[in-house]
Coordinates of C-alpha atoms and ligand atoms in Angstrom, one line a residue:
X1 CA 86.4 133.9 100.2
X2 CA 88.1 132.9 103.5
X3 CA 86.3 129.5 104.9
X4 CA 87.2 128.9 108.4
X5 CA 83.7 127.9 109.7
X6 CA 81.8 130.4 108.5
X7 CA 84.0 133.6 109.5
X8 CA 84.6 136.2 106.7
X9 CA 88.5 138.0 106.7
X10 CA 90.0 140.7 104.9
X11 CA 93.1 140.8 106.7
X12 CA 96.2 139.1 105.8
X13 CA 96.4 135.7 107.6
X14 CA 99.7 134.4 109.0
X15 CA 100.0 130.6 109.0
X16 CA 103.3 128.1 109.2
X17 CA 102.6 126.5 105.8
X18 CA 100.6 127.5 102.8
X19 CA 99.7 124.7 100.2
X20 CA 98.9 126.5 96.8
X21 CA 96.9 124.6 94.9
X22 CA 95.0 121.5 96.4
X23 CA 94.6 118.6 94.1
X24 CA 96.2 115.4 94.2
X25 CA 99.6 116.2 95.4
X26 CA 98.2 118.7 97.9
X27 CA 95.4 116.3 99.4
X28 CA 98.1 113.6 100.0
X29 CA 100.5 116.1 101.9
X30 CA 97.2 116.7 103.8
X31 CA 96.8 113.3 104.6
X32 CA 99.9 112.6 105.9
X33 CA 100.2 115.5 108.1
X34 CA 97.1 114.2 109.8
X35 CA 97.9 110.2 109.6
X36 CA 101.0 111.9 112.0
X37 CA 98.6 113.6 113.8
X38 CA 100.4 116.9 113.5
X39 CA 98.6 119.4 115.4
X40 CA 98.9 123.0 116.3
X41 CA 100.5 123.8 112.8
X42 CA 98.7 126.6 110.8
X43 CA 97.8 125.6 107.5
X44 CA 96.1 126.9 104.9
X45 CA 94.8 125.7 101.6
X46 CA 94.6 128.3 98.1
X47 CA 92.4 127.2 95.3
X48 CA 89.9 128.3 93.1
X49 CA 88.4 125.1 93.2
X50 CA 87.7 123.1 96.3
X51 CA 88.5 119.8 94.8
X52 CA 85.6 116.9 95.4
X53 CA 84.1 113.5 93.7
X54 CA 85.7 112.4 90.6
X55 CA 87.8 114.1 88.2
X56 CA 90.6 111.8 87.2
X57 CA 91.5 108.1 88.6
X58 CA 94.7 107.4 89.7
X59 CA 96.8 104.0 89.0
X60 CA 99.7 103.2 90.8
X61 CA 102.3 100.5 92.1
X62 CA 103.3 99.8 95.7
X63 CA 103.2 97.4 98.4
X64 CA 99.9 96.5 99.7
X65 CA 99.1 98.2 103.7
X66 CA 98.7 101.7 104.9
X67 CA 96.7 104.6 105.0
X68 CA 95.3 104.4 101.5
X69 CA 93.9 100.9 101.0
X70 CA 90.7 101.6 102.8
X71 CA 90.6 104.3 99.9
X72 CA 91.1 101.9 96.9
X73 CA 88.5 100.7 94.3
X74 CA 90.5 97.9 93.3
X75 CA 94.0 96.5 93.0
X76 CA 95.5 93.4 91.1
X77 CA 98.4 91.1 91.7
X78 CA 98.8 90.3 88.1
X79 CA 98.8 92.5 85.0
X80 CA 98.9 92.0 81.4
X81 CA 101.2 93.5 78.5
X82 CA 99.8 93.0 75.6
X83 CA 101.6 92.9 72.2
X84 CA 100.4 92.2 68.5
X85 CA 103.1 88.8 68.9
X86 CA 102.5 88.6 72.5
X87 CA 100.4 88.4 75.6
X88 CA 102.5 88.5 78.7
X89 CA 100.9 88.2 82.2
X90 CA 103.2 89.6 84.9
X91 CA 103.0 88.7 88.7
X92 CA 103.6 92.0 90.8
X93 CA 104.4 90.3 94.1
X94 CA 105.4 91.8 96.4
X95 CA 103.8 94.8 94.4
X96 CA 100.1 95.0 93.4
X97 CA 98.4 97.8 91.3
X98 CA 96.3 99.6 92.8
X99 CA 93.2 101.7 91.5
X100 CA 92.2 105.0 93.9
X101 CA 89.4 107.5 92.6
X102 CA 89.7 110.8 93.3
X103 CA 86.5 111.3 95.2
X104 CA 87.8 109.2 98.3
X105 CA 91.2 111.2 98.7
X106 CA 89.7 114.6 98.5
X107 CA 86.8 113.2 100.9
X108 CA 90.3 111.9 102.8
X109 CA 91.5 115.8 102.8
X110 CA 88.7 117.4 103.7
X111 CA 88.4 115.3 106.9
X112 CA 92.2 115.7 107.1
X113 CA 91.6 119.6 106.7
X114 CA 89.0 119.7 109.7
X115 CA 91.0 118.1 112.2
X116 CA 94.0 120.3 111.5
X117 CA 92.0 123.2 111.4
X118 CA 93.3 124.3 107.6
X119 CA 91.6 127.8 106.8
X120 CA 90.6 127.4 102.8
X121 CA 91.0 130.2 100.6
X122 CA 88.6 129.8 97.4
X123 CA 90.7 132.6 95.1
X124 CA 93.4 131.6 92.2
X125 CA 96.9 132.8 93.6
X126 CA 98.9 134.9 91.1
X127 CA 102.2 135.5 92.9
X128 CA 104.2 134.3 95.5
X129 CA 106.6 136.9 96.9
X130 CA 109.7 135.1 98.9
X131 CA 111.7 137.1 101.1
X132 CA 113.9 134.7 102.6
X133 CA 112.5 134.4 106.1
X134 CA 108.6 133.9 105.0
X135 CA 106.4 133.9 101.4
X136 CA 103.8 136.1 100.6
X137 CA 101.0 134.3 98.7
X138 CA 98.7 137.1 96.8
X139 CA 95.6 135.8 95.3
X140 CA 94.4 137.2 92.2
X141 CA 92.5 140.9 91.5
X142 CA 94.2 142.0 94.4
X143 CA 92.3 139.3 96.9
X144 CA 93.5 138.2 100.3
X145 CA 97.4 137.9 101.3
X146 CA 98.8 134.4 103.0
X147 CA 101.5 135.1 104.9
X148 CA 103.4 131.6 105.2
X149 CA 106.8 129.9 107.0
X150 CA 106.7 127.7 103.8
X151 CA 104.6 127.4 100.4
X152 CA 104.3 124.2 99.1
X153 CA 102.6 125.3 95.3
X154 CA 101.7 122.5 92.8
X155 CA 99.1 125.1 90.5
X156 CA 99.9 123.9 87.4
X157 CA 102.9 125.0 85.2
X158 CA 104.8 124.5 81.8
X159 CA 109.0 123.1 82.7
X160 CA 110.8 126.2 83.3
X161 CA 112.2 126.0 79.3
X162 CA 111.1 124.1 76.7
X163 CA 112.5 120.5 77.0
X164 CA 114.3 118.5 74.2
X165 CA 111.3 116.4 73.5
X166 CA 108.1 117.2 74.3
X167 CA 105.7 114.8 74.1
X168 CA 102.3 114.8 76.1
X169 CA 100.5 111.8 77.5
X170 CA 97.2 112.1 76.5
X171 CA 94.1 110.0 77.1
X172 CA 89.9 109.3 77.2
X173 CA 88.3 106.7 79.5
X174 CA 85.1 105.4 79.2
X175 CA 83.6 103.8 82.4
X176 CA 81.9 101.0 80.7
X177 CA 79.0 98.8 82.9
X178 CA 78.2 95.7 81.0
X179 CA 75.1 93.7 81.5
X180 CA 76.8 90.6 82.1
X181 CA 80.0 89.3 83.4
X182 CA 82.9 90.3 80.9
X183 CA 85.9 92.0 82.6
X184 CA 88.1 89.7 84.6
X185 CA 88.2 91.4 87.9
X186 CA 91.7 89.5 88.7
X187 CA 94.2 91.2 86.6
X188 CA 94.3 94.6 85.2
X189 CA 95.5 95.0 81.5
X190 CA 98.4 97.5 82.2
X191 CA 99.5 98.2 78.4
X192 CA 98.0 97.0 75.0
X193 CA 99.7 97.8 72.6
X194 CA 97.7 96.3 70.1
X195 CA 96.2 99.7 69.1
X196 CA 96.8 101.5 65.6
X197 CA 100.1 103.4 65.9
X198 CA 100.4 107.1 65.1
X199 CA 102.9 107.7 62.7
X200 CA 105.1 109.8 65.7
X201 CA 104.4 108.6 68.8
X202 CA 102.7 105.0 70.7
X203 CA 99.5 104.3 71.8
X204 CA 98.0 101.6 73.9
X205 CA 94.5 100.4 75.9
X206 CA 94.1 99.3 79.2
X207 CA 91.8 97.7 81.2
X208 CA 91.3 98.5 85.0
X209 CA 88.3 96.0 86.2
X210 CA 86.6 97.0 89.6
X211 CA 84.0 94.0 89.2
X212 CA 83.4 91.8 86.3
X213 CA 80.8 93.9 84.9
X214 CA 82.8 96.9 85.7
X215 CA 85.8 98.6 84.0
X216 CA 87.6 101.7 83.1
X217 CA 88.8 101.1 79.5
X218 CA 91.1 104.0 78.1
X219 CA 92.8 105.1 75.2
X220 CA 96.1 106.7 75.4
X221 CA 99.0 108.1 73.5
X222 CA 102.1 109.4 74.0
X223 CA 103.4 111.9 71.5
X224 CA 103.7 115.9 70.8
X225 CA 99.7 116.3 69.9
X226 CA 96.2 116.1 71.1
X227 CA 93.4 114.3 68.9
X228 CA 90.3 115.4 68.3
X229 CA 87.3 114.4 70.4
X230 CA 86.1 112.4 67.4
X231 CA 89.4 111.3 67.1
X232 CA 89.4 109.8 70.8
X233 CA 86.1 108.0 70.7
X234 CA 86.7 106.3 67.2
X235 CA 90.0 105.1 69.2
X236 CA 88.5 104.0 71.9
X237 CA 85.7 102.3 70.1
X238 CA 88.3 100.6 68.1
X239 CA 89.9 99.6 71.4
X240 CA 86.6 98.5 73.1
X241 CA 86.2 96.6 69.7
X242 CA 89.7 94.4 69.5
X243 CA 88.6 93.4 73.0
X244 CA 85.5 91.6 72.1
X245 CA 83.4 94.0 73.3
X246 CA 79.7 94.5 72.3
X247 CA 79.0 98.0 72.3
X248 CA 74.9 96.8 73.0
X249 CA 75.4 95.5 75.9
X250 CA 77.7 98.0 77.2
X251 CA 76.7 101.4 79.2
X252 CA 79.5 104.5 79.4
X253 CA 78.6 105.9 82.5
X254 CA 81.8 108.4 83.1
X255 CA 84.3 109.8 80.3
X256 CA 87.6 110.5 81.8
X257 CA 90.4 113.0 79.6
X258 CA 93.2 113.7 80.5
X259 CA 97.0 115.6 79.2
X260 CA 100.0 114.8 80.9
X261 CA 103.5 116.5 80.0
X262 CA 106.3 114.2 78.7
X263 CA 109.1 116.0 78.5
X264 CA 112.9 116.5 79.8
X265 CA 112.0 120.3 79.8
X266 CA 113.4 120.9 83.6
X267 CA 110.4 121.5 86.3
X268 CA 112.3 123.5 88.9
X269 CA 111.5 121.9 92.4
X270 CA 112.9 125.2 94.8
X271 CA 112.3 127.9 93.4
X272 CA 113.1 130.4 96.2
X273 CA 114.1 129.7 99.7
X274 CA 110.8 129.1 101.5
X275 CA 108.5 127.9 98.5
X276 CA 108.9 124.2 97.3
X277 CA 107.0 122.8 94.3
X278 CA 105.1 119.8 94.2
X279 CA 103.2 117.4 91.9
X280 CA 103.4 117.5 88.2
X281 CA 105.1 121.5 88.8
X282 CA 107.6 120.1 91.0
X283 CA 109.1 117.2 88.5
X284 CA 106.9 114.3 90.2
X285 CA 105.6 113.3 86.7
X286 CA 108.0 110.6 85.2
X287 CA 109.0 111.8 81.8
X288 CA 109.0 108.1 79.9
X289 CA 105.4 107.2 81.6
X290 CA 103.3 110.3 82.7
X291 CA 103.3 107.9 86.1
X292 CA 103.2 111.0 89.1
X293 CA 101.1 109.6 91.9
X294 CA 103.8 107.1 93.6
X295 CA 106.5 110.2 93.6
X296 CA 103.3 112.7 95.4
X297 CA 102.9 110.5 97.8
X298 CA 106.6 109.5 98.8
X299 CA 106.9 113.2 98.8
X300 CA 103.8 113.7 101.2
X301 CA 105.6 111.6 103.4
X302 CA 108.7 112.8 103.4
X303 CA 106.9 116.8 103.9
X304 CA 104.9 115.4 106.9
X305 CA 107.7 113.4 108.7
X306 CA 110.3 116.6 108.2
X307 CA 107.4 118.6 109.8
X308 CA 106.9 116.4 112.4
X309 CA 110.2 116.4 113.3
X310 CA 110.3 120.1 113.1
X311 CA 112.8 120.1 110.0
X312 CA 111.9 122.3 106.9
X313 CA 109.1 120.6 104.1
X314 CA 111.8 120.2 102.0
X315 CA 111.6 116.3 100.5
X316 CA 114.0 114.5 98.4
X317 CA 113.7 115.4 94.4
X318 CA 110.9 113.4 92.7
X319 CA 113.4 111.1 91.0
X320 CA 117.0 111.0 91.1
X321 CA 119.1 113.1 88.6
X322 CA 120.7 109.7 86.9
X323 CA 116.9 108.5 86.1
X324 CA 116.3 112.1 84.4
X325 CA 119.0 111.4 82.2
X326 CA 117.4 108.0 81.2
X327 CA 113.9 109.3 80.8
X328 CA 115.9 111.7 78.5
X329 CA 117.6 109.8 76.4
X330 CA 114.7 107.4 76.2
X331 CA 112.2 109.7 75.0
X332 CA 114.5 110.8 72.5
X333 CA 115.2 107.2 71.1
X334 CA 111.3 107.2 70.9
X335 CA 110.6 110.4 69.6
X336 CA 113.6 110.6 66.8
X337 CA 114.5 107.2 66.3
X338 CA 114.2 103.8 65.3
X339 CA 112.7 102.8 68.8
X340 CA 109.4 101.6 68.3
X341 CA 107.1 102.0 71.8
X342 CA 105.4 98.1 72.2
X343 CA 109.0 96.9 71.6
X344 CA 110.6 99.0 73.8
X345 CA 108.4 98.0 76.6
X346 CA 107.5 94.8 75.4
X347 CA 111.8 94.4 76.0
X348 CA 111.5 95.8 79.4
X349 CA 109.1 93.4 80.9
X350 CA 110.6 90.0 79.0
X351 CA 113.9 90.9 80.3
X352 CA 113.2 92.3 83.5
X353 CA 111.4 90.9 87.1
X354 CA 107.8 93.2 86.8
X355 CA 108.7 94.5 90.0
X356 CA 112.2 95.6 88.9
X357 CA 110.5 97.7 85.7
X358 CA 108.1 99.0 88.4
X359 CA 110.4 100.3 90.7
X360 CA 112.8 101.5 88.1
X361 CA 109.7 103.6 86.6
X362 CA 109.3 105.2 90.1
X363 CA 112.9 106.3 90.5
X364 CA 113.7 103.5 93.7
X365 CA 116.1 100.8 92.0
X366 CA 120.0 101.0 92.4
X367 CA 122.5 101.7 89.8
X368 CA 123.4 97.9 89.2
X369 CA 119.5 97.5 89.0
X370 CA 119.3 100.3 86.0
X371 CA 122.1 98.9 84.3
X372 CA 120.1 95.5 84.5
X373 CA 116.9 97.5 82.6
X374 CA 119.4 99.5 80.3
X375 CA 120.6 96.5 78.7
X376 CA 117.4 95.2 78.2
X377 CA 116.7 97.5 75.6
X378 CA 118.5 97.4 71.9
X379 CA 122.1 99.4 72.3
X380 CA 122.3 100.5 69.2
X381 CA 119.3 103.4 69.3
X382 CA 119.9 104.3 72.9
X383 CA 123.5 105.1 72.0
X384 CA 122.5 107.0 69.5
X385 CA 120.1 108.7 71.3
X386 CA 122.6 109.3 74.4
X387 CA 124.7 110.9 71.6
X388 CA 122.2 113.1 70.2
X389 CA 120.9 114.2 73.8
X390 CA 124.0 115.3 75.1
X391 CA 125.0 117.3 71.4
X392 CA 121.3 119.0 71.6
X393 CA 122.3 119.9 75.4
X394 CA 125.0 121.5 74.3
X395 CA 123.2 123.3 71.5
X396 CA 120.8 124.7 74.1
X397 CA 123.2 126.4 76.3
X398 CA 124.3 128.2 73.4
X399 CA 120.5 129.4 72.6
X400 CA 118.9 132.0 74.7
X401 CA 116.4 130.8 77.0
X402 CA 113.1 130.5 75.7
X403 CA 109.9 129.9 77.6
X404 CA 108.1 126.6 77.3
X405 CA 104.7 126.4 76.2
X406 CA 101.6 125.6 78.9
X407 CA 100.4 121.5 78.8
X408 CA 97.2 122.0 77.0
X409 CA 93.5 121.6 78.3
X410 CA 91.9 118.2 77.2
X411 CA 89.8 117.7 74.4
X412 CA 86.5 117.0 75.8
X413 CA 84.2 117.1 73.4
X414 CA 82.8 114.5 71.2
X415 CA 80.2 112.5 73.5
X416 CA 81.0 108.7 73.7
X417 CA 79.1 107.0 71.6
X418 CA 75.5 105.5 74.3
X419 CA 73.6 102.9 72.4
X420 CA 69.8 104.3 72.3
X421 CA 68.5 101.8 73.2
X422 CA 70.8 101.7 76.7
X423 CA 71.2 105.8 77.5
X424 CA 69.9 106.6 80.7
X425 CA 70.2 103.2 82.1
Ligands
FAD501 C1 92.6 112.5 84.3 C2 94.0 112.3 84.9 C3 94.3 111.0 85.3 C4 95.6 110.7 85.8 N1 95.9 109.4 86.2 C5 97.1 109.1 86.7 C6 97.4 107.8 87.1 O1 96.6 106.9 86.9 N2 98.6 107.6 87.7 C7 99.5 108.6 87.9 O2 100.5 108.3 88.5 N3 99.2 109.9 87.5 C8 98.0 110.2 86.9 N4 97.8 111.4 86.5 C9 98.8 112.5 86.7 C10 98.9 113.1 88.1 O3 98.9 112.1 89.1 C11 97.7 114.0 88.3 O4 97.6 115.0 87.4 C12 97.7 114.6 89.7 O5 96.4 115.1 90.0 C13 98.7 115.8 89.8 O6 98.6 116.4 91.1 P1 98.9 117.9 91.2 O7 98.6 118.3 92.6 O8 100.3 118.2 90.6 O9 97.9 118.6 90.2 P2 96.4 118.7 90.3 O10 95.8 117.5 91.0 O11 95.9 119.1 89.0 O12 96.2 120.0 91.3 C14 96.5 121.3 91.0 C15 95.6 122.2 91.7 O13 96.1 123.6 91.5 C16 94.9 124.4 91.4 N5 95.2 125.6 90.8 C17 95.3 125.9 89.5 N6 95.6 127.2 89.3 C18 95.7 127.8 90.6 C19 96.0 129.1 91.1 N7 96.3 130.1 90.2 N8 96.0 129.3 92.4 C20 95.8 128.3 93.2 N9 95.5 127.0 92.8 C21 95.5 126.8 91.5 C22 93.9 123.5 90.7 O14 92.6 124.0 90.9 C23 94.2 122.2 91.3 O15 93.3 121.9 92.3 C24 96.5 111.7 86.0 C25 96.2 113.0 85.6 C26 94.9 113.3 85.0 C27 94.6 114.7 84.5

């Protein structure tokens, strides 16, 4: 159960900083502790799983330069949104989008992980005990103890009570080779909304081209439930379809699925004095968007220069309290009202500088910036939906808490569709 070359330990372990949970969040701390060459601080790692190759693909924003463009399958300068009245092709600069498989950042960790000399605990952790001066990380059937200075824990969890709206990104990717040049690898569709849309909810494509020959084409929804497997391919057909796509000349090598939460449901970011929560459990998953990976990584940084420093792991919340609100009030308008998703967004990015919309969605802009994107979209439903957020606020503190309900498991099932004549290929 212990790994620290090949020694086996019953014993309780006493290290300065536990990460529970090492996925995305938890490999990018790892990262940056070693891109600071931070040495002589105990670490360990908790997780069932010892995360490696590819389980999900991360798309962000940023400026081009450091430690994770060596990483990258691919990034673009321009992007396209894509309406049923418009196509709109934005130029990021001084941004670019960037494309990074898993595979490379855990490969990234686990080198990360051997020069700091991280001992990796293969066991599910059920409880963290904090007494104040250090936290005591118990792994499940009564498994090893990690005694820690600090826990930073991302396992996954459900917003510590149900949120106003609760919506869930959810999505399938096909990895689709094509026998001849028919992705353009100079621009990434970001949003297409022309998709059918679900009765409650939005749904969009996008194209993320690694080569001309080479995509990840996805499906995605926002909106309080799952489809069916079926239900995803016939989608994603349909998208693969309205792009001109011929399905016989086209290979699916990978399937990607994925849930997200939406919601305003409050993910509680300190829970106790010496165990901070990070990734999607520690709020770093923008309500409006399901975007998560630029907040992990500003937080990464933020962990491994405090540590460096020899301050406390403690980084700045994920977003700022006055973009909460807006996610708020924006899902809300979407949810309940007369909002409709391609014109909401479609409104952001006519009125708006791409790069200001991207930096609003990761929390960085300044108030007079905000104000800019606020008026972009139509007054009438946001004021509404400012009303009804703050009344159903009010509502809530009157109710006894209630637990939230956990993010459900993707729907994986339902085999994308292989043309005979091409499976195996
Ligand atoms: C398929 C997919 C694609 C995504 N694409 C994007 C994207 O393009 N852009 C973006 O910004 N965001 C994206 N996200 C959202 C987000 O960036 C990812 O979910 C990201 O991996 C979140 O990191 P995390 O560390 O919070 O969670 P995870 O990466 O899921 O890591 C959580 C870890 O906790 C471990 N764990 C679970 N239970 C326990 C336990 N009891 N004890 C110890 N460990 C435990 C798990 O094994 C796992 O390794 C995507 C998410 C998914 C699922």
């Amino acid at each position: 159960m212990w790994q620290r070359g090949r020694m086996s330990h019953t014993a309780p372990v006493d290290v300065d900083l536990a990460l529970v949970g090492g996925g995305g969040a938890a490999s990018l701390v790892l990262a940056a502790l070693d891109r600071r060459g931070i040495r002589g601080l105990r670490v360990a790692v908790v997780d069932p799983v010892h995360r490696r190759g590819q389980d999900r693909t991360w798309a962000f924003w940023g400026r081009p330069g450091g430690d994770l463009d060596p990483l990258l399958s691919a990034s673009w300068r321009q992007v396209e949104v894509v309406t049923p009245a418009a196509r709109r092709t934005l130029d990021l600069a001084p941004l670019r989008y960037a494309m990074l498989r898993s595979g490379p950042l855990y490969d990234r960790a686990a080198e990360a992980e051997r020069r700091l000399g991280v001992t990796r605990v293969v066991a599910a952790v059920d409880r963290v005990d904090d007494d104040g001066e250090r936290a005591l990380v118990r792994t499940a059937g009564g498994g090893p103890t990690v005694r820690a200075g600090w826990v930073l824990d991302s396992r996954p969890r459900p917003p510590a009570r149900p949120g106003r709206t609760r919506w869930l990104q959810h999505f399938r990717g096909w990895w689709l080779a094509a026998d001849r040049p028919v992705f353009d690898p100079g621009r990434a569709v970001l949003m297409d909304f022309r998709t059918r849309q679900p009765s409650r909810g939005v749904s969009f494509g996008y194209v993320l081209p690694v080569s001309d020959r080479y995509a990840l084409v996805e499906y995605t929804e926002f909106g309080p439930t799952l489809l069916s497997g079926a239900g995803y391919d016939a989608a994603l057909a349909g998208y693969r379809d309205l792009l001109g796509l011929d399905p016989a000349r086209l290979t699916v090598r990978e399937v990607e699925n994925g849930v997200i939460p939406m919601t305003d449901g409050p993910f509680v970011a300190r829970p106790s004095p010496r165990v901070v929560r990070l990734g999607t459990a520690g709020g770093a998953t923008r309500p409006s968007t399901g975007f998560t990976f630029s907040a992990m990584r500003r937080q990464a940084e933020q962990i491994a220069a405090a540590l460096a420093a020899g301050r406390p792991p403690v980084p700045a919340p994920a977003y700022p309290r006055r973009h909460r609100w807006m996610d708020a009030v924006a899902l809300r308008a979407l949810d309940r009202g007369p909002v409709g998703g391609p014109e909401f967004f479609d409104r952001l990015f006519d009125r708006n500088p791409a790069e200001r919309v991207l930096r609003f969605l990761d929390g960085t802009t300044t108030p007079a910036e905000e104000l800019a994107v606020m008026r972009s979209t139509r007054p009438l439903p946001m004021v509404a939906a400012t009303a009804g957020d703050a009344l159903h606020r009010l509502r809530d503190r009157l109710r006894p808490p209630r637990p939230a309900p956990p993010v459900p498991a993707p729907v994986r099932d339902g085999a994308a569709p292989v043309p005979p004549d091409r499976a195996g290929a």
